[in-house]
Short mmCIF file of C-alpha atoms and ligand atoms in Angstrom, two decimals:
data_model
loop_
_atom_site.label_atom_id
_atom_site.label_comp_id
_atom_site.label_asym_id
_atom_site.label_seq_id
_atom_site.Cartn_x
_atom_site.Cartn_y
_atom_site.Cartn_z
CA UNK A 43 5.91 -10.14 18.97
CA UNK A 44 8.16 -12.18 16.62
CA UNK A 45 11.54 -10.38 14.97
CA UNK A 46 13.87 -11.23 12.28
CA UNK A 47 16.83 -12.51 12.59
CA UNK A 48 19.28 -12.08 9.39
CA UNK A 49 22.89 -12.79 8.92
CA UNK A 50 23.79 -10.29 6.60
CA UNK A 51 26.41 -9.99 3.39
CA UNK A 52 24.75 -12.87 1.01
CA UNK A 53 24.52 -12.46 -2.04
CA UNK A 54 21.14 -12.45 -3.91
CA UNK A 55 20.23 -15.00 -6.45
CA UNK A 56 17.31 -16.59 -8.05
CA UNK A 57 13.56 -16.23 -8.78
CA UNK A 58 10.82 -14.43 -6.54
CA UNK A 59 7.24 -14.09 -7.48
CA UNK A 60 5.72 -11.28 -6.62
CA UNK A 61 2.15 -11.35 -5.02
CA UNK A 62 -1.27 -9.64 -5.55
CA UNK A 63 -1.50 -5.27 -4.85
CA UNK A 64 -2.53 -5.36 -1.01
CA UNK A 65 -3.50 -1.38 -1.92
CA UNK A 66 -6.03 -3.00 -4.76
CA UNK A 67 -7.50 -5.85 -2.56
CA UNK A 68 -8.07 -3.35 0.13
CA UNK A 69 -10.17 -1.29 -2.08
CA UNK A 70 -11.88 -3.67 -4.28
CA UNK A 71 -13.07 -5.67 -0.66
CA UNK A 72 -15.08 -2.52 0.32
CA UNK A 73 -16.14 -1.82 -3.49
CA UNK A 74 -17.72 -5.17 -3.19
CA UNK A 75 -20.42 -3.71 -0.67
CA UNK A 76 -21.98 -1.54 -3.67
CA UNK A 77 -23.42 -4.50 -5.11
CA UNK A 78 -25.11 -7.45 -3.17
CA UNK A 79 -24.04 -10.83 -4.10
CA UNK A 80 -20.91 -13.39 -4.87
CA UNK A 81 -17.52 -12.41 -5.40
CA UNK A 82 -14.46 -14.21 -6.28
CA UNK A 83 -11.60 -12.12 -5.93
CA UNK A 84 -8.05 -13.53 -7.16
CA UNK A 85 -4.25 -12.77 -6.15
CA UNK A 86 -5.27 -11.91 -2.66
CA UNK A 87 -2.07 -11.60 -0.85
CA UNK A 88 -2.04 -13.17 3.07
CA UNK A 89 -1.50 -10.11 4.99
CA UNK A 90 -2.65 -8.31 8.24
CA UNK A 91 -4.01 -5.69 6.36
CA UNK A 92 -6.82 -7.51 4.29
CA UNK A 93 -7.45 -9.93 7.45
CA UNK A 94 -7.62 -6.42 9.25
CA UNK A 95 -10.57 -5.58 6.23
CA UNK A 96 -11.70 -9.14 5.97
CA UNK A 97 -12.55 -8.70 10.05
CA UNK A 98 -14.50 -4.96 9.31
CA UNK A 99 -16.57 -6.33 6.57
CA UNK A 100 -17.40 -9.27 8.17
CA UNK A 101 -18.37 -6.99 11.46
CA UNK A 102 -21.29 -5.64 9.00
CA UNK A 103 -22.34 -9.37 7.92
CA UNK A 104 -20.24 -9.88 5.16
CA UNK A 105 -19.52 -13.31 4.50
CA UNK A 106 -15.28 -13.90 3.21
CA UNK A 107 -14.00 -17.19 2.85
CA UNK A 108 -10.67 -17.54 1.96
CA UNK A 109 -9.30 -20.96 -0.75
CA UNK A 110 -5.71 -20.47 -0.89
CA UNK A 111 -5.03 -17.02 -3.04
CA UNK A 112 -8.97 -16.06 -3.75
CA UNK A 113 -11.56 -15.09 -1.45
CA UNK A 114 -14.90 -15.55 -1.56
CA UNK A 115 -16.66 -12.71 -0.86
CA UNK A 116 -20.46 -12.61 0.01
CA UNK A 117 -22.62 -9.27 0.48
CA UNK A 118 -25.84 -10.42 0.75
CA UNK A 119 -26.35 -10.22 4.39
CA UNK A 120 -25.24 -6.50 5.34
CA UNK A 121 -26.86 -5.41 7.95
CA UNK A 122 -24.76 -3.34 9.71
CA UNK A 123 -23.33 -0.12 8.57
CA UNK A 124 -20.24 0.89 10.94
CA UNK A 125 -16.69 0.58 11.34
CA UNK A 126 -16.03 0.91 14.73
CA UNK A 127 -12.99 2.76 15.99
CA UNK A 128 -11.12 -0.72 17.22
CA UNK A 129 -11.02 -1.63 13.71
CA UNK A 130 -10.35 1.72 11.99
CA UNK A 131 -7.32 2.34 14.34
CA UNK A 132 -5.38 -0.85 13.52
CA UNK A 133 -5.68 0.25 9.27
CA UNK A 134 -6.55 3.86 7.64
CA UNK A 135 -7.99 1.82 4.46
CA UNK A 136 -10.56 1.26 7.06
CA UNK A 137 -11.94 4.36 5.82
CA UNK A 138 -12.97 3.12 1.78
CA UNK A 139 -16.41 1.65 3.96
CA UNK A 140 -17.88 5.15 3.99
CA UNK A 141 -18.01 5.83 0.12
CA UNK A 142 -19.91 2.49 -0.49
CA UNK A 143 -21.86 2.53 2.37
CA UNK A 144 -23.73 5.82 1.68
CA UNK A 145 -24.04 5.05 -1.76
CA UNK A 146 -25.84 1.62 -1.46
CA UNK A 147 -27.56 1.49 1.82
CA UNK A 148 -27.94 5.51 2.56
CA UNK A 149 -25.93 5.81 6.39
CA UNK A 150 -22.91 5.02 7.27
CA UNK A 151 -20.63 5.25 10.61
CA UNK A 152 -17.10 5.55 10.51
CA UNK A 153 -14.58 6.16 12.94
CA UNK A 154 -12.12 8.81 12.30
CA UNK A 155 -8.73 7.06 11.82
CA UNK A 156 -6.69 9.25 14.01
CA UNK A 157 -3.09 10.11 13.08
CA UNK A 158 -0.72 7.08 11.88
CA UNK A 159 2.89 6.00 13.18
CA UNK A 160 4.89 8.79 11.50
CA UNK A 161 2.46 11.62 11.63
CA UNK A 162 -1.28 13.12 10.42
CA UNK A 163 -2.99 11.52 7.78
CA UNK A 164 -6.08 13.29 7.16
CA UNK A 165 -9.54 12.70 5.73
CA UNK A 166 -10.69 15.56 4.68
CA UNK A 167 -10.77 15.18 1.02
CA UNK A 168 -12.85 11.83 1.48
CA UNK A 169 -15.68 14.21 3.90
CA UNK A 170 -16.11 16.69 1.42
CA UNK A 171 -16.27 14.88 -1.24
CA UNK A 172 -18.97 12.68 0.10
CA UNK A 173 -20.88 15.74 1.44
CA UNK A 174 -20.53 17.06 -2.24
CA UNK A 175 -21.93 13.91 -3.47
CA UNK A 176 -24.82 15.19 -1.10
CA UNK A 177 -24.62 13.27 2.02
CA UNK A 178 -25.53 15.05 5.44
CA UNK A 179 -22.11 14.11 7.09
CA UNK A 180 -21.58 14.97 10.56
CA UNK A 181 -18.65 14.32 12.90
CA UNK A 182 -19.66 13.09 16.19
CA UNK A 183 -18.00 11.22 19.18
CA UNK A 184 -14.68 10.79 16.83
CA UNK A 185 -17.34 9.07 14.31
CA UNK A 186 -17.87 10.47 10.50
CA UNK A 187 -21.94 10.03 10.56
CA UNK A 188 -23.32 10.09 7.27
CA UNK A 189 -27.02 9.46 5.61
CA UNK A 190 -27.91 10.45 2.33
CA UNK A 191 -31.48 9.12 0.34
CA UNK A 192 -29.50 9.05 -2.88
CA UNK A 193 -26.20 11.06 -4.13
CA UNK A 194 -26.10 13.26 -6.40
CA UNK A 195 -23.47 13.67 -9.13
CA UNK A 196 -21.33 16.42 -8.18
CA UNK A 197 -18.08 18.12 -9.74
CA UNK A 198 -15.52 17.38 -7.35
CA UNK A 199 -11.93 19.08 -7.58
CA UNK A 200 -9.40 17.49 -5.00
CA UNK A 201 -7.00 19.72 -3.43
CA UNK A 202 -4.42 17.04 -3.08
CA UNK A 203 -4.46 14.15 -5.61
CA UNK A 204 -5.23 11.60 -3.04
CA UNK A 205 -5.48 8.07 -3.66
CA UNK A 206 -7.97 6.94 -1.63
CA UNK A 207 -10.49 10.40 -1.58
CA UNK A 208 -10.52 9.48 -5.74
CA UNK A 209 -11.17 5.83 -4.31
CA UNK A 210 -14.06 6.28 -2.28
CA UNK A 211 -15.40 9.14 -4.13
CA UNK A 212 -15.73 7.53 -7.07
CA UNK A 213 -17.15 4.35 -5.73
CA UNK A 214 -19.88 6.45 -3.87
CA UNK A 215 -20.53 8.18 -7.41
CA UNK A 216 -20.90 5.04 -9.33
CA UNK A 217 -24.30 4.73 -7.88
CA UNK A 218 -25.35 8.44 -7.53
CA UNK A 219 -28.26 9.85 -9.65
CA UNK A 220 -26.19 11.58 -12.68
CA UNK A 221 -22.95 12.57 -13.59
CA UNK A 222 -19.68 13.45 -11.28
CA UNK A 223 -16.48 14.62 -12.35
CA UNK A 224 -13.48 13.87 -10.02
CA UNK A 225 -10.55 16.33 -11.18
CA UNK A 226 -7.02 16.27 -9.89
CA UNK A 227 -7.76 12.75 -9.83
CA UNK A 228 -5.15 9.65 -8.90
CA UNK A 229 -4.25 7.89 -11.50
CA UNK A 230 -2.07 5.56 -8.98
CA UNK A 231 -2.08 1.29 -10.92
CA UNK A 232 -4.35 0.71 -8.34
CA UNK A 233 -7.16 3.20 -8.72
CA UNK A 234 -6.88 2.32 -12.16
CA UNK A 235 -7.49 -1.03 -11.39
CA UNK A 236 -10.65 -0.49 -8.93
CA UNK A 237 -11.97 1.85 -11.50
CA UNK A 238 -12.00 -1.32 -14.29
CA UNK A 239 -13.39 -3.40 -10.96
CA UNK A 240 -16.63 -1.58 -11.32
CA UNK A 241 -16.47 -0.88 -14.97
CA UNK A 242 -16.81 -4.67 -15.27
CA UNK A 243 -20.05 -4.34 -12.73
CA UNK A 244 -21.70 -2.12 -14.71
CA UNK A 245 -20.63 1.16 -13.15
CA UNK A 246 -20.09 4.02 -16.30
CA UNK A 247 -16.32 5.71 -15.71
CA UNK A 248 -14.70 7.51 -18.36
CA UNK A 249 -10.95 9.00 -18.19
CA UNK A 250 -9.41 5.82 -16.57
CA UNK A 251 -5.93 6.07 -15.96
CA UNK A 252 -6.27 9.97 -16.21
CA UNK A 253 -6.70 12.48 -13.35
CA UNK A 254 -10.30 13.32 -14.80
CA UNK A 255 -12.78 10.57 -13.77
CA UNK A 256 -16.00 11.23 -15.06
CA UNK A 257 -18.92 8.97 -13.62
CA UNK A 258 -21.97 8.64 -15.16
CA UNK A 259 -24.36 7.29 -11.98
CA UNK A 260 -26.54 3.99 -12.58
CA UNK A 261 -28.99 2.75 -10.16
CA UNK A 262 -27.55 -0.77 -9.63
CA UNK A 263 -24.43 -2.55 -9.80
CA UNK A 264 -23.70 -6.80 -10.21
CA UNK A 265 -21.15 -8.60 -8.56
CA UNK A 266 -18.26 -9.92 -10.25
CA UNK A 267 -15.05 -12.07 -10.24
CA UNK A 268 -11.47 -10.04 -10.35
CA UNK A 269 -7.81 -10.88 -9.79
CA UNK A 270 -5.75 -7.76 -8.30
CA UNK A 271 -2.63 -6.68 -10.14
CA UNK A 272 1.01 -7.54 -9.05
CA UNK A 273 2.05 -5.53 -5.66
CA UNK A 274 4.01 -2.88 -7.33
CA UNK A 275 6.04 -1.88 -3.69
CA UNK A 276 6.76 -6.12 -3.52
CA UNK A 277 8.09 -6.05 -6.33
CA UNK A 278 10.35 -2.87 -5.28
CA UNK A 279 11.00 -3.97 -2.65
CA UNK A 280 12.84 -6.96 -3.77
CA UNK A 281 14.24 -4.88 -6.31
CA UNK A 282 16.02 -2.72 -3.92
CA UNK A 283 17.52 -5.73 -2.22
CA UNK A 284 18.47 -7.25 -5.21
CA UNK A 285 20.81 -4.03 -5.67
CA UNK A 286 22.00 -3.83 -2.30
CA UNK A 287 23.34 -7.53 -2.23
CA UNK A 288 24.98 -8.09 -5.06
CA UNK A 289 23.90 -11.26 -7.96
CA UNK A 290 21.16 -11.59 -10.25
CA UNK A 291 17.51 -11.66 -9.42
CA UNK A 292 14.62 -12.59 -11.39
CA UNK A 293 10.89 -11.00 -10.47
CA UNK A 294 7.81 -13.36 -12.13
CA UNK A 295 4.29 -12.59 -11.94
CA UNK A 296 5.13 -8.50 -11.49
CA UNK A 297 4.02 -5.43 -14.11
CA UNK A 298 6.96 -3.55 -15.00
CA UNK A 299 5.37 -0.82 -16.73
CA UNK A 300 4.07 -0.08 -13.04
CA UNK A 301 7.71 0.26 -11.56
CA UNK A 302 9.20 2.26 -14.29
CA UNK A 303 10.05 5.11 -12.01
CA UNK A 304 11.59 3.26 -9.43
CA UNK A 305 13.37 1.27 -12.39
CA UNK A 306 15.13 4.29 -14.19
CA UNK A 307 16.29 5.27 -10.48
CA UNK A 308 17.97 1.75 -10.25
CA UNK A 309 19.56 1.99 -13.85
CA UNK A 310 21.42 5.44 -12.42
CA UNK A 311 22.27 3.67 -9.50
CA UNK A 312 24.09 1.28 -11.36
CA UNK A 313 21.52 -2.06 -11.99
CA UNK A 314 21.26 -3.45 -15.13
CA UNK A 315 17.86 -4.54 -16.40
CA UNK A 316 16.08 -6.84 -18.62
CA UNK A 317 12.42 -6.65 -18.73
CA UNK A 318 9.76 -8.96 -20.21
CA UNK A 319 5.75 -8.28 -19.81
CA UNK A 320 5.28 -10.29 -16.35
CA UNK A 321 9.04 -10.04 -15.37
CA UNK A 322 12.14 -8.01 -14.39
CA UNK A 323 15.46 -9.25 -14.49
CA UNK A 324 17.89 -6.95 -12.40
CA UNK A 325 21.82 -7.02 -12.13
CA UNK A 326 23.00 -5.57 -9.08
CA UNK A 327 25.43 -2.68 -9.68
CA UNK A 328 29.46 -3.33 -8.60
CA UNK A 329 29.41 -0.40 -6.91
CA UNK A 330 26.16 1.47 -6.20
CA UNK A 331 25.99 5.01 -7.24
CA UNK A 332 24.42 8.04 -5.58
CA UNK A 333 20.60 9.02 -6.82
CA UNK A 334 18.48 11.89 -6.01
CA UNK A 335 15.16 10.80 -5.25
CA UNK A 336 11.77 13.23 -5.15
CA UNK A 337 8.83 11.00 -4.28
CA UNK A 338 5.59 12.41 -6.23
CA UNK A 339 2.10 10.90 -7.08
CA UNK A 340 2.37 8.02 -10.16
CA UNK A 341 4.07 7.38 -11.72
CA UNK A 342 6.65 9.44 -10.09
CA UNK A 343 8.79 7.92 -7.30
CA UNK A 344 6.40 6.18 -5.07
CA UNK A 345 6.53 7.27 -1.19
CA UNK A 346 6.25 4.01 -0.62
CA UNK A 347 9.60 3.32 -2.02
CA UNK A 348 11.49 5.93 -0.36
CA UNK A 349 12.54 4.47 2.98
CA UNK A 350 14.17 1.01 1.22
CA UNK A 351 15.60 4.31 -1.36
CA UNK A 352 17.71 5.53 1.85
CA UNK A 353 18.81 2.15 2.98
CA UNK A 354 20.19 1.89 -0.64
CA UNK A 355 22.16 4.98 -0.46
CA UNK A 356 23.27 4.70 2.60
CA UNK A 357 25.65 2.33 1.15
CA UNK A 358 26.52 4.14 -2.00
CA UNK A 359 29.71 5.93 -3.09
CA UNK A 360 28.53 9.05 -2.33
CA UNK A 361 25.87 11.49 -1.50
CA UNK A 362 22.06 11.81 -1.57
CA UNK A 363 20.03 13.62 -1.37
CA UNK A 364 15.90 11.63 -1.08
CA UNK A 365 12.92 14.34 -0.52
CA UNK A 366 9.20 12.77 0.10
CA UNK A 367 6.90 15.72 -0.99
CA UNK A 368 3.98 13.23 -0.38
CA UNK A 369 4.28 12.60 3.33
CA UNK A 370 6.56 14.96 5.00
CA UNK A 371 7.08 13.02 8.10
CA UNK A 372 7.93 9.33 7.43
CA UNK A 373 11.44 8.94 8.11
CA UNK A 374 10.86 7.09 11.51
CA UNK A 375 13.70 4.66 9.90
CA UNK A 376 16.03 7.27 9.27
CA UNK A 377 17.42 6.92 13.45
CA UNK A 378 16.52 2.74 13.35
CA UNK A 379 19.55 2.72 10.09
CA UNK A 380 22.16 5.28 12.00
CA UNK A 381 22.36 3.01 14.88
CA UNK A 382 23.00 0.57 11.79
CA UNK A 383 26.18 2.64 10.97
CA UNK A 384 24.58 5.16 8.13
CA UNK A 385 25.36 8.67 7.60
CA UNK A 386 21.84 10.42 7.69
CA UNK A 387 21.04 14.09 8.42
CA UNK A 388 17.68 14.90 8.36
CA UNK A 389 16.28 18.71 6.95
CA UNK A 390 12.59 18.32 7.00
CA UNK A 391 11.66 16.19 4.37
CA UNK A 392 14.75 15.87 2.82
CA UNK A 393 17.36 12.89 4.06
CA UNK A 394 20.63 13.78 3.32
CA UNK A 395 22.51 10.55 2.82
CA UNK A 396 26.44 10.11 2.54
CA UNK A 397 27.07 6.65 1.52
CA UNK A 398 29.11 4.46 3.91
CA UNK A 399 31.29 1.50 3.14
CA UNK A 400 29.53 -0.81 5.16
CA UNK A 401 26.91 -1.47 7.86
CA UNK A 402 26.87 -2.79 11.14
CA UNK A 403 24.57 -5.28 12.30
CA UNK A 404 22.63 -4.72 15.40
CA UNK A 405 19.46 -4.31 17.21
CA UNK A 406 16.33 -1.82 15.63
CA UNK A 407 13.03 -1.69 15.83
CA UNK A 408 10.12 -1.03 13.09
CA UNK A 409 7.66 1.64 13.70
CA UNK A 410 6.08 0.97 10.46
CA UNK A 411 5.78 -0.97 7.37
CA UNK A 412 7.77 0.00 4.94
CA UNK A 413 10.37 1.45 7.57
CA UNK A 414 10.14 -2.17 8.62
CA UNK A 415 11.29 -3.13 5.24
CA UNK A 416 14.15 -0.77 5.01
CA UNK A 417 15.65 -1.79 7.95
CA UNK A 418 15.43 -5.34 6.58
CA UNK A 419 17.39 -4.70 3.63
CA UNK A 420 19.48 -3.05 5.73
CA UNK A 421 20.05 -6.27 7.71
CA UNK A 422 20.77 -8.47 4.88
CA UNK A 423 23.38 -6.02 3.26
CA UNK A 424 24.92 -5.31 6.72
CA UNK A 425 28.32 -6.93 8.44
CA UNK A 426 27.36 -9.31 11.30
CA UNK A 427 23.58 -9.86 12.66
CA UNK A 428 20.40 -7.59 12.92
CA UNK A 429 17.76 -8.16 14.26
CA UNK A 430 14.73 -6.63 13.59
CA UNK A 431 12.19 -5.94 15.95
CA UNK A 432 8.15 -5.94 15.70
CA UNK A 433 7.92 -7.48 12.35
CA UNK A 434 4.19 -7.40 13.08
CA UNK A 435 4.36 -4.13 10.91
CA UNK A 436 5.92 -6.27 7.82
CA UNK A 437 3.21 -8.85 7.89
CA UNK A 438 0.73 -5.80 7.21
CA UNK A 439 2.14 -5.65 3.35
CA UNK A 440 4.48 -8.22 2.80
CA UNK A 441 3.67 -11.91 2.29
CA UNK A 442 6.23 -14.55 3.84
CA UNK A 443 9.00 -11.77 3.11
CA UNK A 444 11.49 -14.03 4.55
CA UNK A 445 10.30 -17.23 2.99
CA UNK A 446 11.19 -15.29 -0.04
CA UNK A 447 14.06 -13.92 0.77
CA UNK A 448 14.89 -17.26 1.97
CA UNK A 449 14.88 -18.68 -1.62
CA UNK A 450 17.01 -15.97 -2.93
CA UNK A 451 19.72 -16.84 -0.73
CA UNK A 452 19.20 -14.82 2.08
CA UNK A 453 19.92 -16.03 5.82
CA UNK A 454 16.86 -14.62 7.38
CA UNK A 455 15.03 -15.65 10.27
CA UNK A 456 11.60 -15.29 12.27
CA UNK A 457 11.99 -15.90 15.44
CA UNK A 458 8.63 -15.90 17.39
CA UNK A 459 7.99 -14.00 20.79
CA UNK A 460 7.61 -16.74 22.69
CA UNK A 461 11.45 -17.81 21.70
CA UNK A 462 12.95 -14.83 23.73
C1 UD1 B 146 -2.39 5.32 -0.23
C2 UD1 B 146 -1.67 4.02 0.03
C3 UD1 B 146 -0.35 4.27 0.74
C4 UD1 B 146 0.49 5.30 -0.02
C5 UD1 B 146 -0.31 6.56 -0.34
C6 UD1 B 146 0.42 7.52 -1.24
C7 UD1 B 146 -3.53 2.49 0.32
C8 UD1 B 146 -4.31 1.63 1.25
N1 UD1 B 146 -2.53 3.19 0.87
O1 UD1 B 146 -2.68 5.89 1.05
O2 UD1 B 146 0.35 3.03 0.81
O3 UD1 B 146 1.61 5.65 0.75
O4 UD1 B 146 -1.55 6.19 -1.00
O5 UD1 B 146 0.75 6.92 -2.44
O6 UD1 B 146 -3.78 2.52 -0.85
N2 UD1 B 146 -4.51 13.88 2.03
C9 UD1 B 146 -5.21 14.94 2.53
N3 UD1 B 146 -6.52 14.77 2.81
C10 UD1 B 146 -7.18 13.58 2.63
C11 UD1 B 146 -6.46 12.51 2.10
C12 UD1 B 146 -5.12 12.67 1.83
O7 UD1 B 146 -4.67 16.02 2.72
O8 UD1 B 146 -8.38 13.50 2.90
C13 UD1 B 146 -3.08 14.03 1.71
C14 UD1 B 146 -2.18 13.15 2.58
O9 UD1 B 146 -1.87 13.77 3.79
C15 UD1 B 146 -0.96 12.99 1.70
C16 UD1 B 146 -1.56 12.97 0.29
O10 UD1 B 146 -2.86 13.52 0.41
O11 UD1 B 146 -0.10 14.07 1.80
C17 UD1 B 146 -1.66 11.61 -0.35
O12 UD1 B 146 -2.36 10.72 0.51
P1 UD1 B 146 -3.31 9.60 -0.09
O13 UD1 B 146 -3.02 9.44 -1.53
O14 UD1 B 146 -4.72 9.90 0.32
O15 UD1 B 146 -2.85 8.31 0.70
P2 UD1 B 146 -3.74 7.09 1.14
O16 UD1 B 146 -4.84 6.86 0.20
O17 UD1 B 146 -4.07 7.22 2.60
#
């Protein structure tokens, strides 16, 4: 398992472009079951994760060839209709299969995913919707079993505005006889985007962008080429770092309008922003100041945002206080940056953070990925050396993080497991 090495306390400076939405790719790669054919799919990042959905797709005879950012994806030859538990457990995404399954080929087998690193994820909402779409849908041995002979439009309210129920309901709906209605749907950038992904092959969706999808079923869909959206959570990522260590960065290839959230959070904390269509310029702050933070569906405050959120205040002047309302339980980081030196109490789901003066370089460990990359930024803002352990959780979602960070200045290093 390889770690991370970083000498923390540079400054950052310079240009970083931001890569493809892993969170698009690894729906629009299962979307591309509902239609047989070619695909060429653009701004793939090189991640875990869509090798990890690359692997599951190709277990059911999809063909995926990869030429530098694109992949070629080929459906003609599916002939097997399962994702089997050894896949499903290493990524929950596993789970957008079931939707397109059922809706082309009429059976599917899915593993349930289990719970995840920091607590229970569940399912549920993806189930019922598919059994609402009309699908017999049984669970059996740990496997959701599901066969329809053609779905039905359906009115489908979701109790929880979930990102990927909304995904794979309305994918299976696309090709359902008649019309569905998906209320209290997400209207996260990249459900958005998959919804224009089969918009363009000839699916008939109206309310995108809005939590009312309404999907008109039509009996076949065509392939199509796409290019995913900037990574919103790369791009916060770096923005967040930017902040913590001081200088001037410059984001290309990103969407700010996507980050605006996380971006009026910064400006209270101090940054200074320019913004251009494809770009972000950010000033860190002199001194960074203390922000409440309430993570909430889009285009609140993403959850994905709020672990690298308490690394930032942990070294502001002053106190926090960062709620997640979206997943109650993901603070695994929150002990990983008090052996780093920060003042953390934790009440639930609410970190309350006093804001040190400095950090203190040591050992941690990620649990998960974007704990991982808190405790990275942590690393490069902190006195002395980290070192960050199992970075096999970063290379789910970020793309050569330290390559980048490299380039900004940074003195980060992988160090592969063989090498201690
Ligand atoms: C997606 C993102 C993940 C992000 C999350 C929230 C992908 C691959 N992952 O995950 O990075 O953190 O959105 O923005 O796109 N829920 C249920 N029942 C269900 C499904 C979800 O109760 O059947 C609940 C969850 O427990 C959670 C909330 O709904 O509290 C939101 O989860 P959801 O939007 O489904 O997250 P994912 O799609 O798994």
């Amino acid at each position: 398992m390889d770690k991370f090495v970083i000498h923390g306390g540079k400054t950052l400076k310079g240009a970083v472009t931001i890569g493809g939405s892993k969170n698009e790719a690894l729906a629009i790669m299962p979307a591309a079951l509902l239609a047989s054919g070619k695909y060429s799919l653009g701004n793939v990042p090189e991640l875990r994760d869509i090798a990890t959905m690359g692997r599951l797709l190709e277990l059911m005879g999809v063909d995926i060839e990869r030429e530098r950012d694109t992949l070629v994806v080929n459906t003609f030859r599916v002939n097997k209709f399962e994702a089997p538990y050894e896949q499903v457990k290493k990524m929950r995404a596993s789970i957008y299969v079931l939707g397109p399954l059922v809706a082309r080929y009429g059976k599917a087998r899915v593993s349930l995913p289990g719970g995840c690193a920091w607590g229970p994820r569940p399912v549920n909402l993806h189930i019922e919707g598919i059994r609402k779409l009309g699908a017999k849908v049984e669970i059996r041995g740990g496997y959701i079993v599901a066969k329809a002979t053609r779905l039905k439009g359906a009115k489908i309210t979701l109790d929880v505005s979930s990102v990927g129920a909304t995904g794979n309901i309305m994918m299976a709906a696309s090709l359902a006889r008649g019309t569905s209605v998906i209320a209290n749907a997400a209207t996260e950038p990249e459900i958005t985007a998959l919804a224009v992904f089969l918009t363009k092959m000839g699916a008939r969706i109206d309310g995108i962008g809005t939590s009312r999808l309404e999907i008109e079923g039509v009996d076949t869909l065509h392939p199509v080429d796409e290019r995913m959206i900037p990574d919103r959570i790369e791009a916060g990522t770096f923005l967040v770092a930017a902040a913590l260590c001081g200088g001037t960065v410059r984001l290309e290839m990103c969407k700010p309008d996507h980050l605006m959230a996380v971006i009026s959070k910064l400006e209270e904390a101090g940054a200074r922003f320019e913004l251009g269509d494809n770009w972000i310029r950010l000033t860190a702050p002199r001194a960074i100041h203390p922000v409440d933070v309430k993570t909430a569906i889009y285009p609140g405050f993403p959850t994905d945002m709020q672990a690298q959120w308490i690394t930032l205040m942990s070294l502001s002047r002053g106190s926090s206080v960062i709620i997640d309302s979206i997943y109650f339980d993901r603070f695994k980081h929150v002990p990983e940056l008090i052996r780093l030196g920060a003042d953390i109490d934790l009440n639930r789901n609410a970190a309350i953070v006093k804001g040190v003066k400095s950090l203190t370089g040591t050992k941690v460990m990620s649990t998960d990925l974007r704990a991982s990359a808190s405790l990275v930024l942590a690393g490069l803002a902190a006195d002395g050396t980290t070192e960050v352990l199992r970075v096999y959780h970063l290379d789910r979602g970020y793309e050569r993080i330290e390559k980048k960070l490299q380039m900004l200045g940074a003195s980060i290093r992988r160090v592969s497991g063989r090498e201690f």
